[in-house]
mmCIF file of C-alpha atoms in Angstrom:
data_model
loop_
_atom_site.group_PDB
_atom_site.id
_atom_site.type_symbol
_atom_site.label_atom_id
_atom_site.label_comp_id
_atom_site.label_asym_id
_atom_site.label_seq_id
_atom_site.Cartn_x
_atom_site.Cartn_y
_atom_site.Cartn_z
ATOM 1 C CA MET A 183 -0.300 -0.493 -0.095
ATOM 2 C CA ASP A 184 1.387 3.078 -0.622
ATOM 3 C CA THR A 185 1.897 5.795 2.044
ATOM 4 C CA VAL A 186 -0.134 9.267 0.203
ATOM 5 C CA ARG A 187 1.792 13.394 2.613
ATOM 6 C CA ILE A 188 -0.858 15.461 2.142
ATOM 7 C CA SER A 189 1.050 18.919 2.803
ATOM 8 C CA THR A 190 -0.580 20.918 1.100
ATOM 9 C CA PRO A 191 -4.815 22.042 -0.410
ATOM 10 C CA GLN A 192 -3.397 21.971 -3.600
ATOM 11 C CA SER A 193 -1.693 18.222 -3.122
ATOM 12 C CA LEU A 194 -5.901 17.112 -1.396
ATOM 13 C CA LEU A 195 -7.122 18.076 -4.465
ATOM 14 C CA ARG A 196 -4.950 16.361 -6.511
ATOM 15 C CA LEU A 197 -5.700 13.752 -5.030
ATOM 16 C CA LEU A 198 -9.646 13.163 -4.731
ATOM 17 C CA PRO A 199 -10.254 11.745 -8.178
ATOM 18 C CA ARG A 200 -7.937 9.551 -7.247
ATOM 19 C CA LEU A 201 -10.106 8.577 -3.549
ATOM 20 C CA VAL A 202 -13.958 9.472 -5.026
ATOM 21 C CA GLY A 203 -13.279 8.931 -9.217
ATOM 22 C CA ALA A 204 -14.455 12.398 -11.036
ATOM 23 C CA PRO A 205 -16.529 14.508 -7.338
ATOM 24 C CA GLU A 206 -20.034 15.456 -9.389
ATOM 25 C CA PRO A 207 -20.707 18.571 -7.560
ATOM 26 C CA PRO A 208 -22.451 19.312 -6.098
ATOM 27 C CA ALA A 209 -21.621 16.628 -3.363
ATOM 28 C CA LEU A 210 -20.151 16.575 -0.010
ATOM 29 C CA PHE A 211 -16.676 15.073 -0.320
ATOM 30 C CA ALA A 212 -15.141 13.385 3.283
ATOM 31 C CA LEU A 213 -12.426 11.777 4.708
ATOM 32 C CA PRO A 214 -12.000 10.217 8.137
ATOM 33 C CA PHE A 215 -8.312 10.294 9.625
ATOM 34 C CA ARG A 216 -7.780 8.348 12.688
ATOM 35 C CA ARG A 217 -4.258 8.536 14.673
ATOM 36 C CA GLY A 218 -3.231 10.210 11.184
ATOM 37 C CA ARG A 219 -4.494 7.276 8.776
ATOM 38 C CA SER A 220 -6.356 7.758 6.100
ATOM 39 C CA GLY A 221 -10.156 5.701 6.119
ATOM 40 C CA MET A 222 -13.085 5.241 3.919
ATOM 41 C CA PRO A 223 -13.789 8.976 1.953
ATOM 42 C CA MET A 224 -17.824 10.099 1.957
ATOM 43 C CA VAL A 225 -19.465 12.152 -0.161
ATOM 44 C CA LEU A 226 -23.184 13.525 0.925
ATOM 45 C CA ASP A 227 -24.599 16.443 0.720
ATOM 46 C CA LEU A 228 -23.280 19.490 0.026
ATOM 47 C CA PRO A 229 -25.167 21.393 3.493
ATOM 48 C CA ALA A 230 -28.137 23.429 4.391
ATOM 49 C CA ARG A 231 -28.493 25.251 7.379
ATOM 50 C CA ARG A 232 -30.779 23.001 8.581
ATOM 51 C CA SER A 233 -29.623 19.634 6.643
ATOM 52 C CA VAL A 234 -26.332 19.681 9.381
ATOM 53 C CA PRO A 235 -26.989 17.815 12.370
ATOM 54 C CA ALA A 236 -27.820 15.369 9.738
ATOM 55 C CA ILE A 237 -25.126 15.594 7.728
ATOM 56 C CA ALA A 238 -22.515 15.339 11.057
ATOM 57 C CA ARG A 239 -24.037 12.061 12.174
ATOM 58 C CA ALA A 240 -23.287 10.976 9.136
ATOM 59 C CA ILE A 241 -20.261 11.283 8.283
ATOM 60 C CA ARG A 242 -20.208 10.409 12.236
ATOM 61 C CA ALA A 243 -21.694 6.929 11.415
ATOM 62 C CA GLY A 244 -19.506 6.202 8.312
ATOM 63 C CA ALA A 245 -15.756 6.934 9.717
ATOM 64 C CA GLN A 246 -16.347 5.050 13.710
ATOM 65 C CA GLY A 247 -12.670 6.658 15.515
ATOM 66 C CA ALA A 248 -12.022 8.912 13.030
ATOM 67 C CA ASP A 249 -10.311 11.272 15.818
ATOM 68 C CA ALA A 250 -9.721 14.041 12.353
ATOM 69 C CA VAL A 251 -12.089 14.711 8.832
ATOM 70 C CA VAL A 252 -10.926 16.466 5.403
ATOM 71 C CA LEU A 253 -13.964 18.645 3.991
ATOM 72 C CA VAL A 254 -14.194 19.246 0.597
ATOM 73 C CA ALA A 255 -17.422 21.048 -0.920
ATOM 74 C CA CYS A 256 -18.060 20.507 -4.632
ATOM 75 C CA LEU A 257 -19.638 22.637 -6.392
ATOM 76 C CA ALA A 258 -21.422 23.245 -9.184
ATOM 77 C CA GLU A 259 -21.087 26.612 -10.065
ATOM 78 C CA PRO A 260 -17.911 29.406 -10.801
ATOM 79 C CA LEU A 261 -16.028 30.616 -7.847
ATOM 80 C CA GLY A 262 -15.713 34.107 -9.830
ATOM 81 C CA ALA A 263 -15.065 37.272 -6.614
ATOM 82 C CA ALA A 264 -18.245 36.671 -4.560
ATOM 83 C CA PRO A 265 -17.326 34.949 -1.394
ATOM 84 C CA LEU A 266 -17.251 31.566 -0.840
ATOM 85 C CA PRO A 267 -20.777 29.754 -1.050
ATOM 86 C CA LEU A 268 -22.239 27.689 2.228
ATOM 87 C CA HIS A 269 -19.535 29.355 4.423
ATOM 88 C CA ALA A 270 -22.273 29.395 7.440
ATOM 89 C CA ALA A 271 -22.867 25.339 6.815
ATOM 90 C CA LEU A 272 -19.350 25.298 6.260
ATOM 91 C CA THR A 273 -18.154 25.870 8.856
ATOM 92 C CA THR A 274 -20.624 25.297 11.326
ATOM 93 C CA LEU A 275 -20.766 21.435 10.157
ATOM 94 C CA ALA A 276 -17.034 21.424 11.089
ATOM 95 C CA GLU A 277 -17.902 22.853 15.355
ATOM 96 C CA ARG A 278 -20.374 20.350 15.216
ATOM 97 C CA LEU A 279 -17.642 17.648 14.215
ATOM 98 C CA ALA A 280 -14.514 19.278 16.636
ATOM 99 C CA ARG A 281 -17.658 18.717 19.520
ATOM 100 C CA ASP A 282 -17.532 14.746 18.405
ATOM 101 C CA GLY A 283 -14.475 15.134 18.770
ATOM 102 C CA ILE A 284 -13.395 14.996 14.594
ATOM 103 C CA ARG A 285 -11.431 18.366 13.834
ATOM 104 C CA CYS A 286 -11.166 19.305 10.395
ATOM 105 C CA LEU A 287 -7.835 18.689 9.628
ATOM 106 C CA GLU A 288 -9.385 21.088 6.161
ATOM 107 C CA LEU A 289 -12.885 23.379 4.630
ATOM 108 C CA LEU A 290 -11.933 23.072 0.819
ATOM 109 C CA ALA A 291 -13.974 24.268 -1.757
ATOM 110 C CA LEU A 292 -13.140 22.957 -5.638
ATOM 111 C CA ALA A 293 -16.151 24.529 -8.533
ATOM 112 C CA PRO A 294 -15.161 24.876 -12.647
ATOM 113 C CA ASP A 295 -13.484 27.692 -12.405
ATOM 114 C CA ALA A 296 -11.276 27.299 -9.255
ATOM 115 C CA TRP A 297 -9.680 26.035 -5.756
ATOM 116 C CA GLY A 298 -10.985 27.961 -2.697
ATOM 117 C CA ASP A 299 -10.123 27.345 1.018
ATOM 118 C CA TYR A 300 -12.770 28.606 3.998
ATOM 119 C CA ALA A 301 -10.440 28.840 6.316
ATOM 120 C CA MET A 302 -8.496 31.656 4.546
ATOM 121 C CA PRO A 303 -9.319 35.856 4.816
ATOM 122 C CA GLU A 304 -12.449 36.239 1.899
ATOM 123 C CA GLY A 305 -11.728 33.614 0.249
ATOM 124 C CA ALA A 306 -8.324 32.382 -1.470
ATOM 125 C CA ARG A 307 -8.443 31.471 -4.147
ATOM 126 C CA GLY A 308 -6.363 28.923 -6.674
ATOM 127 C CA PRO A 309 -6.757 29.322 -9.883
ATOM 128 C CA LEU A 310 -7.407 25.162 -11.366
ATOM 129 C CA ALA A 311 -4.188 24.895 -13.373
ATOM 130 C CA GLU A 312 -2.184 24.799 -9.565
ATOM 131 C CA LEU A 313 -4.270 21.240 -9.654
ATOM 132 C CA ASP A 314 -2.835 20.030 -13.170
ATOM 133 C CA LEU A 315 -0.587 16.874 -12.453
ATOM 134 C CA LEU A 316 2.156 16.915 -14.990
ATOM 135 C CA ASP A 317 3.446 13.127 -15.761
ATOM 136 C CA ASP A 318 6.824 12.539 -15.896
ATOM 137 C CA PRO A 319 7.714 13.942 -17.991
ATOM 138 C CA ALA A 320 5.027 16.749 -18.597
ATOM 139 C CA PRO A 321 3.591 16.139 -21.913
ATOM 140 C CA GLY A 322 5.223 17.885 -25.025
ATOM 141 C CA VAL A 323 8.527 18.080 -23.571
ATOM 142 C CA PRO A 324 11.370 16.136 -25.083
ATOM 143 C CA GLU A 325 13.990 14.749 -23.221
ATOM 144 C CA LEU A 326 17.134 13.403 -23.190
ATOM 145 C CA PRO A 327 17.469 8.804 -22.088
ATOM 146 C CA PRO A 328 18.199 7.200 -21.032
ATOM 147 C CA LEU A 329 17.244 9.423 -17.640
ATOM 148 C CA PRO A 330 17.178 7.482 -14.010
ATOM 149 C CA GLY A 331 13.840 7.535 -11.354
ATOM 150 C CA ALA A 332 14.132 8.254 -8.198
ATOM 151 C CA PRO A 333 17.224 6.945 -6.290
ATOM 152 C CA SER A 334 17.441 3.484 -4.408
ATOM 153 C CA GLY A 335 20.000 2.388 -2.581
ATOM 154 C CA THR A 336 22.297 -0.993 -4.017
ATOM 155 C CA ASP A 337 25.077 -2.783 -1.541
ATOM 156 C CA GLY A 338 27.416 -3.057 -4.287
ATOM 157 C CA PRO A 339 31.604 -2.766 -4.239
ATOM 158 C CA ALA A 340 30.165 1.412 -4.377
ATOM 159 C CA ALA A 341 28.229 1.786 -1.652
ATOM 160 C CA LEU A 342 30.685 -0.017 0.522
ATOM 161 C CA ALA A 343 33.258 2.179 -0.218
ATOM 162 C CA VAL A 344 32.292 5.348 0.093
ATOM 163 C CA ALA A 345 30.041 4.504 3.879
ATOM 164 C CA ARG A 346 34.335 3.718 4.869
ATOM 165 C CA TRP A 347 35.080 6.108 3.452
ATOM 166 C CA LEU A 348 32.029 8.150 5.724
ATOM 167 C CA ASP A 349 33.513 6.448 8.787
ATOM 168 C CA ALA A 350 37.693 7.566 7.974
ATOM 169 C CA LEU A 351 36.979 11.075 7.123
ATOM 170 C CA GLY A 352 37.791 13.550 9.370
ATOM 171 C CA VAL A 353 36.729 16.561 10.605
ATOM 172 C CA VAL A 354 40.085 18.599 9.088
ATOM 173 C CA GLU A 355 39.418 16.598 5.707
ATOM 174 C CA VAL A 356 36.027 17.261 5.862
ATOM 175 C CA GLU A 357 36.605 21.535 6.414
ATOM 176 C CA ALA A 358 39.626 21.975 4.253
ATOM 177 C CA ALA A 359 37.039 20.637 1.898
ATOM 178 C CA ALA A 360 34.096 22.592 2.057
ATOM 179 C CA GLN A 361 36.965 25.451 2.311
ATOM 180 C CA ALA A 362 37.004 24.835 -1.661
ATOM 181 C CA ALA A 363 33.480 23.577 -1.912
ATOM 182 C CA ILE A 364 32.794 24.050 -5.497
ATOM 183 C CA PRO A 365 36.137 21.923 -6.776
ATOM 184 C CA ALA A 366 35.184 19.865 -4.455
ATOM 185 C CA LEU A 367 31.721 18.866 -5.362
ATOM 186 C CA GLU A 368 32.487 18.874 -9.206
ATOM 187 C CA ARG A 369 34.882 16.565 -8.016
ATOM 188 C CA ALA A 370 32.091 14.020 -7.416
ATOM 189 C CA VAL A 371 30.249 15.086 -10.106
ATOM 190 C CA ASP A 372 33.047 13.939 -12.888
ATOM 191 C CA LEU A 373 33.843 11.193 -10.425
ATOM 192 C CA ALA A 374 30.999 9.275 -10.667
ATOM 193 C CA PRO A 375 30.434 6.981 -13.712
ATOM 194 C CA ARG A 376 33.598 5.465 -12.177
ATOM 195 C CA LEU A 377 32.226 4.432 -8.442
ATOM 196 C CA ASP A 378 31.947 1.343 -9.917
ATOM 197 C CA ALA A 379 34.952 0.785 -11.040
ATOM 198 C CA GLY A 380 37.176 2.047 -7.564
ATOM 199 C CA PRO A 381 40.643 4.167 -7.333
ATOM 200 C CA GLY A 382 43.461 4.102 -10.464
ATOM 201 C CA PRO A 383 46.934 3.701 -10.605
ATOM 202 C CA ILE A 384 47.117 7.224 -9.510
ATOM 203 C CA GLY A 385 44.623 10.455 -8.878
ATOM 204 C CA ILE A 386 41.579 11.128 -6.867
ATOM 205 C CA ASP A 387 39.325 7.593 -5.550
ATOM 206 C CA PRO A 388 35.981 8.494 -6.833
ATOM 207 C CA ALA A 389 34.172 6.566 -3.487
ATOM 208 C CA LYS A 390 35.969 9.409 -1.382
ATOM 209 C CA ALA A 391 35.240 11.842 -4.028
ATOM 210 C CA ALA A 392 32.153 10.919 -3.324
ATOM 211 C CA ALA A 393 32.102 10.562 0.595
ATOM 212 C CA VAL A 394 33.053 14.124 0.576
ATOM 213 C CA ALA A 395 30.322 15.518 -1.282
ATOM 214 C CA VAL A 396 27.895 13.520 1.349
ATOM 215 C CA ALA A 397 29.310 14.948 4.292
ATOM 216 C CA LEU A 398 29.484 18.810 2.573
ATOM 217 C CA VAL A 399 26.077 18.709 1.572
ATOM 218 C CA ALA A 400 24.506 17.980 4.697
ATOM 219 C CA ARG A 401 25.503 20.934 4.833
ATOM 220 C CA PRO A 402 22.280 23.218 3.449
ATOM 221 C CA VAL A 403 24.630 26.464 1.880
ATOM 222 C CA LEU A 404 26.249 23.409 -0.323
ATOM 223 C CA ARG A 405 23.652 21.651 -0.584
ATOM 224 C CA ASP A 406 22.190 24.438 -2.585
ATOM 225 C CA ILE A 407 25.332 24.803 -4.186
ATOM 226 C CA ALA A 408 24.854 21.918 -5.845
ATOM 227 C CA ILE A 409 22.064 22.706 -6.994
ATOM 228 C CA GLU A 410 23.403 25.354 -8.383
ATOM 229 C CA LEU A 411 25.883 24.184 -9.978
ATOM 230 C CA ALA A 412 23.887 21.519 -11.801
ATOM 231 C CA LEU A 413 21.078 24.209 -12.370
ATOM 232 C CA ASP A 414 23.260 27.157 -14.092
ATOM 233 C CA GLY A 415 27.307 26.489 -14.888
ATOM 234 C CA PRO A 416 30.068 27.091 -11.867
ATOM 235 C CA ASP A 417 30.044 31.317 -12.156
ATOM 236 C CA ALA A 418 26.471 31.255 -11.036
ATOM 237 C CA ALA A 419 27.205 29.353 -8.454
ATOM 238 C CA VAL A 420 30.992 31.808 -7.431
ATOM 239 C CA ALA A 421 28.742 34.984 -7.561
ATOM 240 C CA THR A 422 26.156 32.702 -4.684
ATOM 241 C CA LEU A 423 29.290 31.748 -3.215
ATOM 242 C CA ALA A 424 30.380 35.511 -2.767
ATOM 243 C CA ALA A 425 27.778 37.184 -1.635
ATOM 244 C CA ILE A 426 27.733 34.750 1.644
ATOM 245 C CA ASP A 427 30.864 36.026 1.894
ATOM 246 C CA ARG A 428 29.981 39.520 1.800
ATOM 247 C CA ASP A 429 26.889 39.628 3.350
ATOM 248 C CA GLY A 430 26.062 36.860 5.843
ATOM 249 C CA ALA A 431 23.532 34.741 3.851
ATOM 250 C CA LEU A 432 22.795 33.280 0.353
ATOM 251 C CA ALA A 433 21.430 36.153 -2.213
ATOM 252 C CA ALA A 434 17.830 35.977 -1.148
ATOM 253 C CA ASP A 435 15.435 36.940 -3.508
ATOM 254 C CA ASP A 436 17.100 35.854 -6.970
ATOM 255 C CA ALA A 437 18.149 32.256 -5.352
ATOM 256 C CA ALA A 438 14.073 31.900 -4.155
ATOM 257 C CA GLU A 439 12.679 32.500 -7.353
ATOM 258 C CA ARG A 440 15.238 30.473 -9.309
ATOM 259 C CA PHE A 441 14.572 28.050 -7.246
ATOM 260 C CA LEU A 442 10.982 27.830 -8.137
ATOM 261 C CA GLY A 443 11.741 27.635 -11.935
ATOM 262 C CA CYS A 444 10.998 31.035 -13.092
ATOM 263 C CA GLY A 445 13.814 32.269 -15.935
ATOM 264 C CA PRO A 446 15.768 31.205 -18.295
ATOM 265 C CA ALA A 447 15.891 28.324 -19.731
ATOM 266 C CA PRO A 448 19.197 26.168 -18.012
ATOM 267 C CA ASP A 449 21.618 24.300 -20.326
ATOM 268 C CA ALA A 450 18.843 20.663 -20.574
ATOM 269 C CA ASP A 451 22.429 18.858 -21.902
ATOM 270 C CA ARG A 452 24.570 19.613 -18.319
ATOM 271 C CA LEU A 453 21.228 19.263 -15.753
ATOM 272 C CA HIS A 454 19.944 15.970 -17.432
ATOM 273 C CA GLU A 455 23.923 14.159 -16.641
ATOM 274 C CA ARG A 456 23.497 15.781 -13.672
ATOM 275 C CA LEU A 457 20.928 14.133 -12.445
ATOM 276 C CA ARG A 458 22.321 11.244 -13.269
ATOM 277 C CA ARG A 459 25.311 12.042 -11.569
ATOM 278 C CA TRP A 460 24.577 12.590 -8.919
ATOM 279 C CA THR A 461 21.899 9.591 -8.639
ATOM 280 C CA ALA A 462 24.598 7.486 -8.378
ATOM 281 C CA ILE A 463 26.069 9.049 -5.806
ATOM 282 C CA ALA A 464 22.495 9.470 -3.686
ATOM 283 C CA GLU A 465 22.255 5.663 -4.027
ATOM 284 C CA ALA A 466 25.864 5.097 -3.113
ATOM 285 C CA THR A 467 25.494 6.416 0.481
ATOM 286 C CA PRO A 468 23.904 4.997 3.171
ATOM 287 C CA LEU A 469 20.868 5.927 4.075
ATOM 288 C CA ASP A 470 20.355 7.782 7.207
ATOM 289 C CA ALA A 471 22.953 9.724 5.168
ATOM 290 C CA ARG A 472 20.902 9.709 2.166
ATOM 291 C CA ALA A 473 18.063 12.519 2.202
ATOM 292 C CA PRO A 474 20.406 15.984 1.872
ATOM 293 C CA LEU A 475 21.614 14.002 -1.842
ATOM 294 C CA LEU A 476 17.426 13.547 -2.592
ATOM 295 C CA VAL A 477 16.927 16.574 -2.043
ATOM 296 C CA ILE A 478 18.926 17.284 -4.230
ATOM 297 C CA VAL A 479 17.804 14.582 -6.890
ATOM 298 C CA GLY A 480 14.624 16.108 -6.916
ATOM 299 C CA PHE A 481 15.183 19.700 -7.357
ATOM 300 C CA LEU A 482 16.358 18.166 -10.922
ATOM 301 C CA HIS A 483 14.264 15.825 -11.417
ATOM 302 C CA PHE A 484 11.642 19.335 -11.222
ATOM 303 C CA PHE A 485 13.411 20.814 -12.827
ATOM 304 C CA VAL A 486 13.241 18.571 -16.154
ATOM 305 C CA GLY A 487 9.970 18.514 -16.104
ATOM 306 C CA ARG A 488 8.784 15.232 -14.349
ATOM 307 C CA GLY A 489 7.375 16.324 -11.341
ATOM 308 C CA ARG A 490 6.566 13.448 -9.377
ATOM 309 C CA THR A 491 9.484 11.587 -9.513
ATOM 310 C CA ALA A 492 10.551 15.297 -7.986
ATOM 311 C CA GLY A 493 8.038 15.100 -4.520
ATOM 312 C CA ARG A 494 9.147 10.811 -4.106
ATOM 313 C CA CYS A 495 12.258 12.010 -3.943
ATOM 314 C CA ALA A 496 11.168 14.741 -1.712
ATOM 315 C CA GLU A 497 8.974 11.404 0.373
ATOM 316 C CA LEU A 498 12.006 9.159 -0.072
ATOM 317 C CA ALA A 499 13.895 12.610 2.235
ATOM 318 C CA MET A 500 11.334 13.311 4.316
ATOM 319 C CA ALA A 501 10.749 9.399 5.655
ATOM 320 C CA ILE A 502 14.510 8.892 6.372
ATOM 321 C CA ASP A 503 15.274 12.571 7.753
ATOM 322 C CA PRO A 504 12.231 14.709 8.454
ATOM 323 C CA GLY A 505 14.194 17.908 10.243
ATOM 324 C CA LEU A 506 15.301 18.199 6.657
ATOM 325 C CA SER A 507 13.668 21.055 6.327
ATOM 326 C CA MET A 508 14.415 21.189 2.328
ATOM 327 C CA ALA A 509 12.163 18.465 1.374
ATOM 328 C CA PRO A 510 8.934 19.586 2.056
ATOM 329 C CA LEU A 511 9.572 22.716 0.400
ATOM 330 C CA LEU A 512 10.959 21.129 -2.470
ATOM 331 C CA ARG A 513 7.095 18.706 -2.288
ATOM 332 C CA ASP A 514 5.402 22.701 -1.347
ATOM 333 C CA ILE A 515 6.606 23.905 -4.827
ATOM 334 C CA VAL A 516 6.144 20.278 -7.104
ATOM 335 C CA ASP A 517 2.052 20.932 -5.456
ATOM 336 C CA ALA A 518 2.249 24.015 -6.221
ATOM 337 C CA LYS A 519 3.682 24.809 -9.695
ATOM 338 C CA GLY A 520 3.469 20.876 -10.901
ATOM 339 C CA ALA A 521 7.727 21.713 -13.537
ATOM 340 C CA PRO A 522 8.918 24.985 -13.919
ATOM 341 C CA ASP A 523 8.573 28.453 -16.726
ATOM 342 C CA TRP A 524 10.534 27.342 -18.753
ATOM 343 C CA VAL A 525 8.905 23.443 -18.581
ATOM 344 C CA LEU A 526 5.912 24.710 -18.528
ATOM 345 C CA GLY A 527 6.623 27.434 -21.425
ATOM 346 C CA GLN A 528 7.746 24.724 -23.652
ATOM 347 C CA ARG A 529 4.817 22.724 -23.104
ATOM 348 C CA SER A 530 2.154 25.130 -24.048
ATOM 349 C CA GLY A 531 4.870 25.971 -27.106
ATOM 350 C CA GLU A 532 6.069 29.972 -25.999
#
């Protein structure tokens, strides 16, 4: 059975057709939860003021033992700019369920033109385009084959060698590498295709280079630098590091917009090749240290238009390290956009 994490209203509304089929408005969709696990979904009539008690009883009866519920009002009429309809009846229903020990996690509206959140001031709207979860790859977007999926661990020679080097690396060596982080990360990526070959007669052991990179990207700033290197190359990463040294923080606006998939299209060949190589490093990384690598690989999947796989990488990272804030951020970006602007533009022929 698949585990699905619902982190935004968009991700919930995207999941709705998988749970109850295409909702036929007007109807009220109720998804009960018990200790975080979902129960059998229900489709009921939309409440009117007098029918609230009966609908509350129906939800309680159909969700015995539930401690929470998600409610989605599937509306037949467009939302437009008017206040969200049925606000009083639906909030009364949520309050009645709460008195019975069933907390309302989300109270949403889904209409032919938009979706809305009853908890937001003025009934904030979201475009239905946010709910169009793209396939992998996004339709109409060319992709250079073959591309890997979400990384899965291996127990081959490369993984054993990387694990040994991670145990052997000392603090001094890692700090020295951090002082020249871009060359260290680039070295690991350059040598990634040789991870299974072991050390050559001269030069650096590819497994050691990978282990150094794994140690470096455990630091949030250097993880961002690794993603930026893959997306826009060394010059952009050098500029970001200079901004960090100068200001004590990332060049926030530009970096954040870029990670959201805004701006010009990156070099596709470099991005695809970096995706392959970081995937190889991630698969050779011990499970307990793999979460930052999954975030890197996930962002690269998002950048090439593979939103489903990017979301899967985020979920795997969250399962390994629930405290890694970049993983739910990636999941939310995928939920909100599906693909970056340069992919969506390519898809629509812009």
